[in-house]
Structure formats: C-alpha cells, structure tokens
Amino acid sequence: MDDRRTPSLTVRPLESGRGVRAAGEIGLATHTIWERVLEQAVREGEAVYQLELSEVTFVDVAGAGALAAAAGRLGEGRRFVVRRPPSALCRVLETFWPGLSTIEVSMS
C-alpha cells in the first residue's frame, strides 16, 4: 500500500481584519496557490495584510522567496504581518532576507 499523499494548501479569508489563514504545506505542489494568494494581497492595497500560518506545517525556500518577493512589491508604508509561522520560515527569512521591513513576524 502506498501511504504517500499529495501535499495540499488551503487558504480562507480571516474572520476579522484583512488577510488569510493558510493550512497545509507550502512546497512544490502548492506554489501556484501560494503565489496567487500573495499576488492578490499585493493588489488589494491594504496597509497591513495578515497571513495567519499557524496551521502551515512546512514552507520550502521557494515559498519563503515568493513571500519576500511579494513583500518587495508592497510599496511605501505597507507590510505583511505573518502570524505564528513555522520556525523554519523564520530562519529562512532571517538568513536570506534579513531586515526586510515589509514583513513583520508575530508569534502571538
């Protein structure tokens, strides 16, 4: 029996505030979904856009890179607030994109 499963990512709007709640994995199989979410966030034009990631179990380097690239397109005075991300995402952001002012990580 084959126990391998296809990684998935579900995204739904936050009940309060502007942003989304994601659950699952951000990897090769789900990059298209993640990139669409980020592009929509950039287009919406909100000053603060929340990304609730407490239910995300994995983010690969390309997923972190997509987040950093989208944050770079936000424009003056705008930012992503990334809530409760996997610890690996924090490490990748700190390693490859230190001091990126358009991403705020909140562990609460």
Short mmCIF file of N, CA, C and O in Angstrom, two decimals:
data_model
loop_
_atom_site.label_atom_id
_atom_site.label_comp_id
_atom_site.label_asym_id
_atom_site.label_seq_id
_atom_site.Cartn_x
_atom_site.Cartn_y
_atom_site.Cartn_z
N MET A 1 0.84 -1.18 0.00
CA MET A 1 0.00 0.00 0.00
C MET A 1 0.88 1.25 0.00
O MET A 1 1.87 1.31 0.70
N ASP A 2 0.49 2.25 -0.78
CA ASP A 2 1.25 3.49 -0.91
C ASP A 2 0.66 4.54 0.03
O ASP A 2 -0.48 4.96 -0.15
N ASP A 3 1.44 4.95 1.06
CA ASP A 3 0.96 5.93 2.03
C ASP A 3 1.30 7.37 1.65
O ASP A 3 0.99 8.29 2.39
N ARG A 4 1.96 7.56 0.51
CA ARG A 4 2.30 8.92 0.11
C ARG A 4 1.03 9.68 -0.26
O ARG A 4 0.14 9.16 -0.88
N ARG A 5 1.03 10.93 0.13
CA ARG A 5 -0.12 11.79 -0.19
C ARG A 5 0.39 13.03 -0.90
O ARG A 5 1.54 13.42 -0.75
N THR A 6 -0.48 13.63 -1.65
CA THR A 6 -0.12 14.87 -2.33
C THR A 6 -0.25 16.02 -1.33
O THR A 6 -1.30 16.18 -0.70
N PRO A 7 0.81 16.81 -1.15
CA PRO A 7 0.73 17.94 -0.23
C PRO A 7 -0.38 18.90 -0.67
O PRO A 7 -0.64 19.07 -1.87
N SER A 8 -1.04 19.50 0.29
CA SER A 8 -2.11 20.44 -0.04
C SER A 8 -1.96 21.72 0.77
O SER A 8 -1.29 21.75 1.80
N LEU A 9 -2.60 22.76 0.27
CA LEU A 9 -2.63 24.05 0.94
C LEU A 9 -4.03 24.60 0.79
O LEU A 9 -4.53 24.73 -0.34
N THR A 10 -4.68 24.88 1.90
CA THR A 10 -5.98 25.53 1.85
C THR A 10 -5.84 26.94 2.40
O THR A 10 -5.08 27.18 3.34
N VAL A 11 -6.57 27.84 1.80
CA VAL A 11 -6.50 29.25 2.19
C VAL A 11 -7.91 29.79 2.27
O VAL A 11 -8.72 29.56 1.37
N ARG A 12 -8.20 30.48 3.36
CA ARG A 12 -9.51 31.09 3.51
C ARG A 12 -9.35 32.48 4.13
O ARG A 12 -8.38 32.73 4.86
N PRO A 13 -10.30 33.36 3.88
CA PRO A 13 -10.21 34.72 4.43
C PRO A 13 -10.26 34.69 5.95
O PRO A 13 -10.91 33.83 6.55
N LEU A 14 -9.59 35.64 6.57
CA LEU A 14 -9.67 35.80 8.02
C LEU A 14 -11.07 36.31 8.38
O LEU A 14 -11.67 37.06 7.61
N GLU A 15 -11.54 35.91 9.55
CA GLU A 15 -12.85 36.36 10.00
C GLU A 15 -12.82 37.82 10.43
O GLU A 15 -13.82 38.52 10.33
N SER A 16 -11.68 38.28 10.90
CA SER A 16 -11.54 39.68 11.29
C SER A 16 -10.26 40.24 10.69
O SER A 16 -9.22 39.60 10.70
N GLY A 17 -10.35 41.41 10.12
CA GLY A 17 -9.18 42.03 9.52
C GLY A 17 -8.96 41.57 8.09
O GLY A 17 -9.64 40.69 7.58
N ARG A 18 -8.01 42.18 7.45
CA ARG A 18 -7.68 41.86 6.07
C ARG A 18 -6.57 40.82 6.07
O ARG A 18 -5.55 41.00 6.69
N GLY A 19 -6.80 39.74 5.34
CA GLY A 19 -5.78 38.72 5.25
C GLY A 19 -6.37 37.34 5.08
O GLY A 19 -7.58 37.19 4.83
N VAL A 20 -5.51 36.34 5.21
CA VAL A 20 -5.91 34.95 5.01
C VAL A 20 -5.33 34.05 6.09
O VAL A 20 -4.35 34.38 6.74
N ARG A 21 -5.98 32.91 6.25
CA ARG A 21 -5.49 31.84 7.11
C ARG A 21 -5.15 30.68 6.18
O ARG A 21 -5.98 30.24 5.40
N ALA A 22 -3.91 30.21 6.26
CA ALA A 22 -3.47 29.10 5.42
C ALA A 22 -3.25 27.87 6.28
O ALA A 22 -2.89 27.97 7.46
N ALA A 23 -3.47 26.70 5.67
CA ALA A 23 -3.25 25.43 6.37
C ALA A 23 -2.68 24.43 5.37
O ALA A 23 -3.10 24.38 4.22
N GLY A 24 -1.69 23.68 5.83
CA GLY A 24 -1.09 22.66 4.97
C GLY A 24 0.39 22.92 4.75
O GLY A 24 1.09 23.35 5.66
N GLU A 25 0.82 22.67 3.52
CA GLU A 25 2.24 22.80 3.17
C GLU A 25 2.42 23.78 2.02
O GLU A 25 1.61 23.80 1.09
N ILE A 26 3.50 24.56 2.11
CA ILE A 26 3.88 25.44 1.02
C ILE A 26 5.15 24.86 0.42
O ILE A 26 6.23 24.97 1.00
N GLY A 27 4.97 24.17 -0.69
CA GLY A 27 6.08 23.48 -1.35
C GLY A 27 5.79 23.39 -2.84
O GLY A 27 4.87 24.03 -3.35
N LEU A 28 6.57 22.58 -3.52
CA LEU A 28 6.48 22.47 -4.97
C LEU A 28 5.04 22.25 -5.46
O LEU A 28 4.59 22.90 -6.39
N ALA A 29 4.31 21.37 -4.81
CA ALA A 29 2.96 21.04 -5.26
C ALA A 29 1.95 22.16 -5.01
O ALA A 29 0.88 22.17 -5.61
N THR A 30 2.29 23.11 -4.15
CA THR A 30 1.32 24.16 -3.78
C THR A 30 1.81 25.57 -4.09
O THR A 30 1.15 26.54 -3.71
N HIS A 31 2.93 25.71 -4.77
CA HIS A 31 3.47 27.05 -5.05
C HIS A 31 2.50 27.92 -5.81
O HIS A 31 2.38 29.12 -5.53
N THR A 32 1.77 27.36 -6.77
CA THR A 32 0.84 28.17 -7.56
C THR A 32 -0.22 28.80 -6.66
O THR A 32 -0.52 30.00 -6.79
N ILE A 33 -0.76 28.03 -5.74
CA ILE A 33 -1.77 28.56 -4.80
C ILE A 33 -1.16 29.69 -3.97
O ILE A 33 -1.74 30.77 -3.84
N TRP A 34 0.01 29.44 -3.40
CA TRP A 34 0.69 30.42 -2.53
C TRP A 34 0.99 31.71 -3.29
O TRP A 34 0.74 32.80 -2.79
N GLU A 35 1.49 31.58 -4.50
CA GLU A 35 1.83 32.77 -5.28
C GLU A 35 0.58 33.57 -5.64
O GLU A 35 0.60 34.80 -5.65
N ARG A 36 -0.54 32.90 -5.92
CA ARG A 36 -1.80 33.61 -6.18
C ARG A 36 -2.27 34.37 -4.95
O ARG A 36 -2.75 35.51 -5.05
N VAL A 37 -2.16 33.74 -3.78
CA VAL A 37 -2.54 34.41 -2.53
C VAL A 37 -1.71 35.67 -2.33
O VAL A 37 -2.25 36.74 -2.01
N LEU A 38 -0.41 35.56 -2.52
CA LEU A 38 0.47 36.71 -2.31
C LEU A 38 0.21 37.81 -3.34
O LEU A 38 0.21 39.00 -3.00
N GLU A 39 -0.01 37.44 -4.60
CA GLU A 39 -0.29 38.43 -5.64
C GLU A 39 -1.59 39.17 -5.34
O GLU A 39 -1.67 40.39 -5.50
N GLN A 40 -2.60 38.45 -4.88
CA GLN A 40 -3.87 39.08 -4.50
C GLN A 40 -3.65 40.06 -3.35
O GLN A 40 -4.19 41.16 -3.34
N ALA A 41 -2.83 39.66 -2.39
CA ALA A 41 -2.53 40.54 -1.25
C ALA A 41 -1.86 41.83 -1.72
O ALA A 41 -2.20 42.92 -1.25
N VAL A 42 -0.93 41.71 -2.65
CA VAL A 42 -0.24 42.89 -3.17
C VAL A 42 -1.25 43.80 -3.88
O VAL A 42 -1.25 45.02 -3.70
N ARG A 43 -2.13 43.23 -4.69
CA ARG A 43 -3.12 44.00 -5.45
C ARG A 43 -4.15 44.68 -4.57
O ARG A 43 -4.64 45.76 -4.91
N GLU A 44 -4.51 44.06 -3.44
CA GLU A 44 -5.56 44.62 -2.59
C GLU A 44 -5.22 45.99 -2.03
O GLU A 44 -6.11 46.77 -1.74
N GLY A 45 -3.97 46.28 -1.83
CA GLY A 45 -3.56 47.62 -1.42
C GLY A 45 -3.72 47.95 0.05
O GLY A 45 -3.62 49.11 0.42
N GLU A 46 -3.99 46.95 0.89
CA GLU A 46 -4.13 47.21 2.32
C GLU A 46 -2.79 47.60 2.93
O GLU A 46 -1.74 47.08 2.53
N ALA A 47 -2.83 48.50 3.92
CA ALA A 47 -1.59 48.89 4.60
C ALA A 47 -0.98 47.71 5.35
O ALA A 47 0.23 47.51 5.34
N VAL A 48 -1.85 46.91 6.00
CA VAL A 48 -1.41 45.73 6.74
C VAL A 48 -2.22 44.54 6.25
O VAL A 48 -3.45 44.57 6.28
N TYR A 49 -1.54 43.52 5.80
CA TYR A 49 -2.20 42.30 5.32
C TYR A 49 -1.72 41.15 6.17
O TYR A 49 -0.52 40.89 6.26
N GLN A 50 -2.66 40.46 6.83
CA GLN A 50 -2.33 39.39 7.77
C GLN A 50 -2.21 38.04 7.04
O GLN A 50 -3.09 37.70 6.26
N LEU A 51 -1.18 37.31 7.35
CA LEU A 51 -1.00 35.94 6.87
C LEU A 51 -0.93 35.04 8.10
O LEU A 51 0.12 34.97 8.75
N GLU A 52 -2.03 34.40 8.45
CA GLU A 52 -2.09 33.51 9.61
C GLU A 52 -1.59 32.13 9.17
O GLU A 52 -2.23 31.46 8.36
N LEU A 53 -0.43 31.73 9.67
CA LEU A 53 0.21 30.50 9.21
C LEU A 53 0.36 29.44 10.30
O LEU A 53 1.15 28.50 10.16
N SER A 54 -0.41 29.54 11.39
CA SER A 54 -0.25 28.60 12.49
C SER A 54 -0.58 27.16 12.09
O SER A 54 -0.11 26.22 12.73
N GLU A 55 -1.36 26.97 11.03
CA GLU A 55 -1.71 25.63 10.58
C GLU A 55 -0.86 25.18 9.38
O GLU A 55 -1.13 24.14 8.79
N VAL A 56 0.15 25.96 9.05
CA VAL A 56 1.07 25.57 7.98
C VAL A 56 2.18 24.74 8.61
O VAL A 56 2.81 25.15 9.58
N THR A 57 2.40 23.56 8.07
CA THR A 57 3.37 22.64 8.66
C THR A 57 4.73 22.70 7.99
O THR A 57 5.72 22.23 8.56
N PHE A 58 4.81 23.27 6.78
CA PHE A 58 6.07 23.28 6.04
C PHE A 58 6.07 24.42 5.04
O PHE A 58 5.06 24.67 4.39
N VAL A 59 7.20 25.13 4.94
CA VAL A 59 7.39 26.14 3.91
C VAL A 59 8.78 25.92 3.34
O VAL A 59 9.77 25.97 4.08
N ASP A 60 8.88 25.68 2.02
CA ASP A 60 10.20 25.50 1.44
C ASP A 60 10.83 26.86 1.12
O ASP A 60 10.20 27.91 1.29
N VAL A 61 12.08 26.85 0.69
CA VAL A 61 12.80 28.10 0.44
C VAL A 61 12.13 28.89 -0.69
O VAL A 61 12.05 30.11 -0.62
N ALA A 62 11.62 28.21 -1.69
CA ALA A 62 10.94 28.92 -2.78
C ALA A 62 9.67 29.62 -2.27
O ALA A 62 9.35 30.73 -2.71
N GLY A 63 8.96 28.99 -1.34
CA GLY A 63 7.79 29.63 -0.75
C GLY A 63 8.17 30.86 0.05
O GLY A 63 7.48 31.89 0.00
N ALA A 64 9.26 30.78 0.78
CA ALA A 64 9.77 31.94 1.52
C ALA A 64 10.20 33.02 0.55
O ALA A 64 9.96 34.21 0.78
N GLY A 65 10.84 32.62 -0.54
CA GLY A 65 11.27 33.58 -1.56
C GLY A 65 10.09 34.29 -2.21
O GLY A 65 10.15 35.50 -2.48
N ALA A 66 9.00 33.55 -2.45
CA ALA A 66 7.80 34.17 -3.02
C ALA A 66 7.23 35.20 -2.05
O ALA A 66 6.79 36.27 -2.47
N LEU A 67 7.25 34.89 -0.76
CA LEU A 67 6.79 35.84 0.25
C LEU A 67 7.66 37.09 0.26
O LEU A 67 7.16 38.22 0.24
N ALA A 68 8.97 36.91 0.24
CA ALA A 68 9.90 38.04 0.23
C ALA A 68 9.72 38.89 -1.03
O ALA A 68 9.74 40.12 -0.97
N ALA A 69 9.55 38.24 -2.18
CA ALA A 69 9.38 38.97 -3.44
C ALA A 69 8.08 39.77 -3.42
O ALA A 69 8.05 40.94 -3.83
N ALA A 70 7.00 39.16 -2.92
CA ALA A 70 5.72 39.88 -2.83
C ALA A 70 5.84 41.06 -1.87
O ALA A 70 5.34 42.15 -2.14
N ALA A 71 6.52 40.85 -0.75
CA ALA A 71 6.72 41.93 0.22
C ALA A 71 7.49 43.08 -0.41
O ALA A 71 7.23 44.24 -0.10
N GLY A 72 8.41 42.75 -1.31
CA GLY A 72 9.17 43.78 -2.00
C GLY A 72 8.32 44.61 -2.96
O GLY A 72 8.71 45.71 -3.34
N ARG A 73 7.16 44.09 -3.35
CA ARG A 73 6.26 44.80 -4.26
C ARG A 73 5.15 45.56 -3.54
O ARG A 73 4.29 46.15 -4.18
N LEU A 74 5.15 45.54 -2.21
CA LEU A 74 4.05 46.15 -1.47
C LEU A 74 4.00 47.67 -1.58
O LEU A 74 2.93 48.25 -1.56
N GLY A 75 5.11 48.31 -1.66
CA GLY A 75 5.11 49.76 -1.73
C GLY A 75 5.22 50.41 -0.36
O GLY A 75 5.12 49.77 0.68
N GLU A 76 5.40 51.71 -0.41
CA GLU A 76 5.65 52.52 0.78
C GLU A 76 4.54 52.39 1.81
O GLU A 76 3.35 52.49 1.50
N GLY A 77 4.94 52.15 3.07
CA GLY A 77 4.01 52.13 4.18
C GLY A 77 3.16 50.88 4.31
O GLY A 77 2.26 50.83 5.14
N ARG A 78 3.41 49.87 3.49
CA ARG A 78 2.62 48.64 3.56
C ARG A 78 3.47 47.51 4.10
O ARG A 78 4.69 47.54 3.99
N ARG A 79 2.81 46.48 4.68
CA ARG A 79 3.57 45.33 5.18
C ARG A 79 2.68 44.10 5.32
O ARG A 79 1.45 44.22 5.44
N PHE A 80 3.32 42.95 5.33
CA PHE A 80 2.67 41.70 5.69
C PHE A 80 2.93 41.46 7.16
O PHE A 80 4.05 41.68 7.64
N VAL A 81 1.92 41.02 7.88
CA VAL A 81 2.11 40.54 9.25
C VAL A 81 1.91 39.03 9.17
O VAL A 81 0.81 38.56 8.88
N VAL A 82 2.98 38.30 9.40
CA VAL A 82 2.96 36.84 9.33
C VAL A 82 2.80 36.32 10.74
O VAL A 82 3.68 36.49 11.58
N ARG A 83 1.66 35.70 11.01
CA ARG A 83 1.34 35.25 12.37
C ARG A 83 1.60 33.76 12.53
O ARG A 83 1.15 32.96 11.74
N ARG A 84 2.34 33.46 13.59
CA ARG A 84 2.65 32.08 14.00
C ARG A 84 3.11 31.18 12.85
O ARG A 84 2.56 30.10 12.63
N PRO A 85 4.15 31.60 12.13
CA PRO A 85 4.66 30.77 11.04
C PRO A 85 5.48 29.60 11.57
O PRO A 85 5.92 29.62 12.73
N PRO A 86 5.71 28.59 10.73
CA PRO A 86 6.63 27.52 11.13
C PRO A 86 8.01 28.13 11.41
O PRO A 86 8.42 29.09 10.75
N SER A 87 8.71 27.58 12.38
CA SER A 87 10.01 28.15 12.76
C SER A 87 11.00 28.15 11.61
O SER A 87 11.84 29.04 11.50
N ALA A 88 10.90 27.17 10.72
CA ALA A 88 11.81 27.12 9.58
C ALA A 88 11.63 28.35 8.69
O ALA A 88 12.61 28.86 8.13
N LEU A 89 10.41 28.85 8.54
CA LEU A 89 10.19 30.05 7.72
C LEU A 89 10.91 31.23 8.33
O LEU A 89 11.56 32.00 7.62
N CYS A 90 10.84 31.37 9.64
CA CYS A 90 11.54 32.47 10.32
C CYS A 90 13.04 32.39 10.06
O CYS A 90 13.68 33.40 9.75
N ARG A 91 13.60 31.19 10.17
CA ARG A 91 15.04 31.02 9.95
C ARG A 91 15.43 31.35 8.52
O ARG A 91 16.45 32.02 8.28
N VAL A 92 14.64 30.92 7.56
CA VAL A 92 14.95 31.20 6.15
C VAL A 92 14.87 32.70 5.88
O VAL A 92 15.75 33.26 5.22
N LEU A 93 13.83 33.35 6.38
CA LEU A 93 13.71 34.80 6.18
C LEU A 93 14.89 35.54 6.81
O LEU A 93 15.45 36.45 6.20
N GLU A 94 15.27 35.15 8.03
CA GLU A 94 16.40 35.80 8.70
C GLU A 94 17.72 35.56 7.98
O GLU A 94 18.60 36.42 7.96
N THR A 95 17.86 34.38 7.38
CA THR A 95 19.11 34.03 6.69
C THR A 95 19.24 34.73 5.35
O THR A 95 20.28 35.32 5.04
N PHE A 96 18.18 34.68 4.53
CA PHE A 96 18.28 35.18 3.16
C PHE A 96 17.75 36.59 2.97
O PHE A 96 18.13 37.26 2.01
N TRP A 97 16.83 37.03 3.82
CA TRP A 97 16.25 38.36 3.68
C TRP A 97 16.24 39.07 5.02
O TRP A 97 15.20 39.51 5.52
N PRO A 98 17.42 39.25 5.65
CA PRO A 98 17.44 39.91 6.97
C PRO A 98 17.03 41.38 6.86
O PRO A 98 17.33 42.05 5.87
N GLY A 99 16.29 41.82 7.83
CA GLY A 99 15.93 43.24 7.87
C GLY A 99 14.89 43.66 6.85
O GLY A 99 14.76 44.85 6.58
N LEU A 100 14.15 42.73 6.29
CA LEU A 100 13.11 43.08 5.33
C LEU A 100 11.96 43.75 6.09
O LEU A 100 11.20 43.09 6.81
N SER A 101 11.85 45.06 5.95
CA SER A 101 10.92 45.83 6.78
C SER A 101 9.46 45.64 6.40
O SER A 101 8.57 46.02 7.16
N THR A 102 9.19 45.04 5.26
CA THR A 102 7.80 44.87 4.83
C THR A 102 7.21 43.53 5.30
O THR A 102 6.08 43.21 4.95
N ILE A 103 7.97 42.77 6.09
CA ILE A 103 7.46 41.56 6.71
C ILE A 103 7.66 41.66 8.21
O ILE A 103 8.78 41.82 8.68
N GLU A 104 6.56 41.57 8.93
CA GLU A 104 6.61 41.55 10.40
C GLU A 104 6.15 40.16 10.84
O GLU A 104 5.10 39.70 10.43
N VAL A 105 6.97 39.50 11.63
CA VAL A 105 6.63 38.18 12.14
C VAL A 105 6.11 38.31 13.56
O VAL A 105 6.74 38.93 14.39
N SER A 106 4.93 37.74 13.79
CA SER A 106 4.31 37.77 15.11
C SER A 106 4.09 36.33 15.56
O SER A 106 3.45 35.56 14.87
N MET A 107 4.60 35.99 16.72
CA MET A 107 4.42 34.63 17.24
C MET A 107 3.18 34.54 18.13
O MET A 107 2.89 33.49 18.66
N SER A 108 2.45 35.64 18.28
CA SER A 108 1.23 35.61 19.12
C SER A 108 -0.02 35.61 18.27
O SER A 108 -0.03 35.86 17.12
#
